[in-house]
Amino acid sequence: MSAKTRDGRGTRKGTPFARMSIVPQLSAAFWTCWLLAAMAGEIAGHALNPIYLHRSGRVIVALMMCFLGMSILQGATRRLPWLIFWSFAFLLSLLAAVLAEATDISMGVGDIGAILLIAILLIFSFVICYRLTGDLPGPTNDSNVRGFFWAAALLAQTLASACADWISDPGGPSERLAIAVIALGVAATIGLHSCTRMPRSVLFWSAFVLSGTGAAFGGQVVLRSIGYSTQM
C-alpha cells in the first residue's frame, strides 16, 4: 500500500485523514437538544443551590471531578457517543449554574461583577488556546484541542447562567427587553453565518452564549412557575 493508506488510528500516513468532530453535527436538531440540556441543567443547578450553597465548594469539586471523568470517558471510548455527549452537556450546564451562583454570592461581587469576571476568564481561555494552537476552540477542531473546547464551553455556559441570573433579578433589566435582545442576537448570528465568511468559531461561540442564556433563563422561569403553583 502507498504512504497515504490508513494506519490503525484512522489517519493517512503523512497527512490527516479526517478531522474529529467534538460535537455532533451542528443543525437545528443539535441546537434544540442543546437548549433542552442547558435548561435541564439550569433547573437542576438551581434546585441544588438552596440545599448545598453553604457547602458549594465541595459540590463544585465533586461536579468538576464528574466533569473531568466524563471528558476522559468521551476521549477513551467511541461507544454510545450521543449518550455520552448529551450527558456531558447536562452536567456542564448543571455545573455552570452552580458556579454562576457561587461566584455571585460567595465572592460577593453581584450579578454584574460575576458576569464581568466570567467574561474575562472566557476571553482569557480563548487567548491561551489561540496562542497555543493558532486557532479558537471550535466544534470541529482536532482532538488535541478537545480540552480547550470543553473548558471554553463550561465558562461560556457559566457566563450565560450569570446573565440569566441578572435578567431574573428584580434589579436587573426588563425581561422582555432581554428576550428581544437575545432573539435579535440569534437572528444576527444566523444572518452572518448565511451571508458572510466571518470565522465560524466566532459565530459558534456567539450562538452558544446567546442560546445558553435563553435556555438558562427559561429554566429559571420554569422553576418560578413551579414555585408559584405550589404556593397556590
Tab-separated table of N, CA, C and O in Angstrom, residues 140-189:
chain	number	residue	atom	x	y	z
A	140	THR	N	-15.399	21.661	15.449
A	140	THR	CA	-14.829	20.652	14.555
A	140	THR	C	-13.311	20.661	14.607
A	140	THR	O	-12.657	20.279	13.664
A	141	ASN	N	-12.738	21.166	15.702
A	141	ASN	CA	-11.290	21.133	15.839
A	141	ASN	C	-10.805	19.703	16.022
A	141	ASN	O	-11.564	18.797	16.362
A	142	ASP	N	-9.514	19.511	15.819
A	142	ASP	CA	-8.922	18.200	16.061
A	142	ASP	C	-8.992	17.849	17.538
A	142	ASP	O	-9.169	18.709	18.400
A	143	SER	N	-8.808	16.572	17.836
A	143	SER	CA	-8.954	16.104	19.209
A	143	SER	C	-7.914	16.693	20.151
A	143	SER	O	-8.094	16.652	21.360
A	144	ASN	N	-6.806	17.262	19.620
A	144	ASN	CA	-5.785	17.801	20.513
A	144	ASN	C	-6.221	19.102	21.181
A	144	ASN	O	-5.553	19.585	22.082
A	145	VAL	N	-7.347	19.701	20.755
A	145	VAL	CA	-7.869	20.889	21.429
A	145	VAL	C	-9.218	20.592	22.081
A	145	VAL	O	-9.967	21.490	22.417
A	146	ARG	N	-9.528	19.319	22.253
A	146	ARG	CA	-10.796	18.940	22.870
A	146	ARG	C	-10.921	19.535	24.272
A	146	ARG	O	-11.972	20.023	24.668
A	147	GLY	N	-9.824	19.499	25.031
A	147	GLY	CA	-9.849	20.068	26.378
A	147	GLY	C	-10.134	21.556	26.360
A	147	GLY	O	-10.892	22.063	27.195
A	148	PHE	N	-9.552	22.286	25.397
A	148	PHE	CA	-9.821	23.709	25.274
A	148	PHE	C	-11.301	23.959	24.969
A	148	PHE	O	-11.905	24.897	25.495
A	149	PHE	N	-11.870	23.117	24.119
A	149	PHE	CA	-13.273	23.299	23.751
A	149	PHE	C	-14.178	23.162	24.967
A	149	PHE	O	-15.035	24.013	25.217
A	150	TRP	N	-14.008	22.103	25.748
A	150	TRP	CA	-14.900	21.877	26.878
A	150	TRP	C	-14.665	22.882	27.997
A	150	TRP	O	-15.607	23.276	28.684
A	151	ALA	N	-13.419	23.325	28.180
A	151	ALA	CA	-13.158	24.361	29.177
A	151	ALA	C	-13.850	25.662	28.766
A	151	ALA	O	-14.476	26.341	29.594
A	152	ALA	N	-13.747	26.017	27.478
A	152	ALA	CA	-14.417	27.223	26.996
A	152	ALA	C	-15.931	27.070	27.074
A	152	ALA	O	-16.647	28.029	27.395
A	153	ALA	N	-16.448	25.868	26.773
A	153	ALA	CA	-17.892	25.640	26.849
A	153	ALA	C	-18.397	25.811	28.278
A	153	ALA	O	-19.471	26.376	28.508
A	154	LEU	N	-17.631	25.335	29.254
A	154	LEU	CA	-18.030	25.484	30.653
A	154	LEU	C	-18.063	26.958	31.048
A	154	LEU	O	-19.026	27.422	31.679
A	155	LEU	N	-17.037	27.724	30.677
A	155	LEU	CA	-17.006	29.139	31.001
A	155	LEU	C	-18.117	29.895	30.268
A	155	LEU	O	-18.751	30.796	30.830
A	156	ALA	N	-18.363	29.525	29.002
A	156	ALA	CA	-19.407	30.202	28.228
A	156	ALA	C	-20.786	29.951	28.827
A	156	ALA	O	-21.610	30.868	28.923
A	157	GLN	N	-21.066	28.721	29.252
A	157	GLN	CA	-22.357	28.425	29.852
A	157	GLN	C	-22.482	29.049	31.234
A	157	GLN	O	-23.576	29.454	31.647
A	158	THR	N	-21.369	29.138	31.969
A	158	THR	CA	-21.396	29.832	33.258
A	158	THR	C	-21.709	31.307	33.053
A	158	THR	O	-22.482	31.904	33.817
A	159	LEU	N	-21.119	31.906	32.014
A	159	LEU	CA	-21.434	33.296	31.672
A	159	LEU	C	-22.911	33.435	31.322
A	159	LEU	O	-23.583	34.385	31.758
A	160	ALA	N	-23.439	32.485	30.544
A	160	ALA	CA	-24.850	32.525	30.167
A	160	ALA	C	-25.750	32.401	31.392
A	160	ALA	O	-26.764	33.104	31.512
A	161	SER	N	-25.390	31.520	32.330
A	161	SER	CA	-26.187	31.351	33.546
A	161	SER	C	-26.143	32.611	34.401
A	161	SER	O	-27.156	33.008	34.997
A	162	ALA	N	-24.961	33.256	34.476
A	162	ALA	CA	-24.846	34.507	35.233
A	162	ALA	C	-25.703	35.598	34.597
A	162	ALA	O	-26.340	36.394	35.299
A	163	CYS	N	-25.737	35.646	33.269
A	163	CYS	CA	-26.596	36.624	32.576
A	163	CYS	C	-28.069	36.352	32.867
A	163	CYS	O	-28.860	37.283	33.072
A	164	ALA	N	-28.450	35.065	32.894
A	164	ALA	CA	-29.836	34.716	33.204
A	164	ALA	C	-30.192	35.105	34.640
A	164	ALA	O	-31.305	35.571	34.907
A	165	ASP	N	-29.246	34.924	35.569
A	165	ASP	CA	-29.473	35.351	36.948
A	165	ASP	C	-29.711	36.856	37.016
A	165	ASP	O	-30.570	37.333	37.775
A	166	TRP	N	-28.949	37.614	36.249
A	166	TRP	CA	-29.097	39.074	36.222
A	166	TRP	C	-30.451	39.478	35.651
A	166	TRP	O	-31.123	40.373	36.155
A	167	ILE	N	-30.872	38.777	34.591
A	167	ILE	CA	-32.166	39.076	33.989
A	167	ILE	C	-33.302	38.778	34.963
A	167	ILE	O	-34.279	39.529	35.060
A	168	SER	N	-33.177	37.674	35.709
A	168	SER	CA	-34.224	37.283	36.652
A	168	SER	C	-34.227	38.128	37.923
A	168	SER	O	-35.232	38.158	38.644
A	169	ASP	N	-33.124	38.799	38.198
A	169	ASP	CA	-33.035	39.640	39.394
A	169	ASP	C	-34.010	40.807	39.282
A	169	ASP	O	-34.088	41.454	38.225
A	170	PRO	N	-34.782	41.108	40.352
A	170	PRO	CA	-35.702	42.256	40.294
A	170	PRO	C	-35.005	43.567	39.943
A	170	PRO	O	-35.623	44.459	39.356
A	171	GLY	N	-33.731	43.695	40.272
A	171	GLY	CA	-32.999	44.914	39.950
A	171	GLY	C	-32.321	44.868	38.590
A	171	GLY	O	-31.597	45.805	38.227
A	172	GLY	N	-32.544	43.805	37.839
A	172	GLY	CA	-31.911	43.653	36.538
A	172	GLY	C	-32.703	44.317	35.421
A	172	GLY	O	-33.654	45.063	35.667
A	173	PRO	N	-32.340	44.032	34.194
A	173	PRO	CA	-33.026	44.646	33.052
A	173	PRO	C	-34.420	44.073	32.860
A	173	PRO	O	-34.791	43.060	33.469
A	174	SER	N	-35.205	44.729	32.019
A	174	SER	CA	-36.537	44.228	31.683
A	174	SER	C	-36.421	42.849	31.027
A	174	SER	O	-35.608	42.648	30.121
A	175	GLU	N	-37.226	41.913	31.486
A	175	GLU	CA	-37.161	40.562	30.941
A	175	GLU	C	-37.564	40.549	29.464
A	175	GLU	O	-36.966	39.839	28.656
A	176	ARG	N	-38.576	41.336	29.107
A	176	ARG	CA	-38.992	41.384	27.706
A	176	ARG	C	-37.899	41.960	26.832
A	176	ARG	O	-37.643	41.477	25.722
A	177	LEU	N	-37.231	43.011	27.337
A	177	LEU	CA	-36.131	43.599	26.570
A	177	LEU	C	-34.998	42.603	26.412
A	177	LEU	O	-34.401	42.483	25.332
A	178	ALA	N	-34.681	41.880	27.480
A	178	ALA	CA	-33.608	40.893	27.416
A	178	ALA	C	-33.930	39.788	26.411
A	178	ALA	O	-33.062	39.375	25.629
A	179	ILE	N	-35.167	39.313	26.423
A	179	ILE	CA	-35.578	38.276	25.467
A	179	ILE	C	-35.466	38.794	24.042
A	179	ILE	O	-35.011	38.089	23.127
A	180	ALA	N	-35.860	40.052	23.827
A	180	ALA	CA	-35.773	40.641	22.494
A	180	ALA	C	-34.322	40.748	22.036
A	180	ALA	O	-34.002	40.466	20.866
A	181	VAL	N	-33.438	41.142	22.954
A	181	VAL	CA	-32.015	41.255	22.609
A	181	VAL	C	-31.444	39.890	22.256
A	181	VAL	O	-30.691	39.749	21.280
A	182	ILE	N	-31.791	38.859	23.034
A	182	ILE	CA	-31.312	37.505	22.742
A	182	ILE	C	-31.818	37.036	21.378
A	182	ILE	O	-31.056	36.484	20.571
A	183	ALA	N	-33.102	37.270	21.100
A	183	ALA	CA	-33.678	36.855	19.814
A	183	ALA	C	-33.004	37.579	18.645
A	183	ALA	O	-32.676	36.959	17.625
A	184	LEU	N	-32.781	38.882	18.800
A	184	LEU	CA	-32.113	39.646	17.742
A	184	LEU	C	-30.669	39.183	17.574
A	184	LEU	O	-30.167	39.112	16.442
A	185	GLY	N	-30.014	38.857	18.678
A	185	GLY	CA	-28.647	38.366	18.591
A	185	GLY	C	-28.560	37.041	17.856
A	185	GLY	O	-27.668	36.840	17.016
A	186	VAL	N	-29.489	36.141	18.147
A	186	VAL	CA	-29.517	34.849	17.446
A	186	VAL	C	-29.795	35.056	15.961
A	186	VAL	O	-29.138	34.441	15.102
A	187	ALA	N	-30.761	35.926	15.641
A	187	ALA	CA	-31.086	36.208	14.240
A	187	ALA	C	-29.877	36.813	13.514
A	187	ALA	O	-29.584	36.454	12.366
A	188	ALA	N	-29.175	37.736	14.184
A	188	ALA	CA	-27.999	38.349	13.573
A	188	ALA	C	-26.899	37.316	13.337
A	188	ALA	O	-26.224	37.331	12.299
A	189	THR	N	-26.735	36.396	14.292
A	189	THR	CA	-25.727	35.350	14.133
A	189	THR	C	-26.046	34.446	12.954
A	189	THR	O	-25.160	34.085	12.160
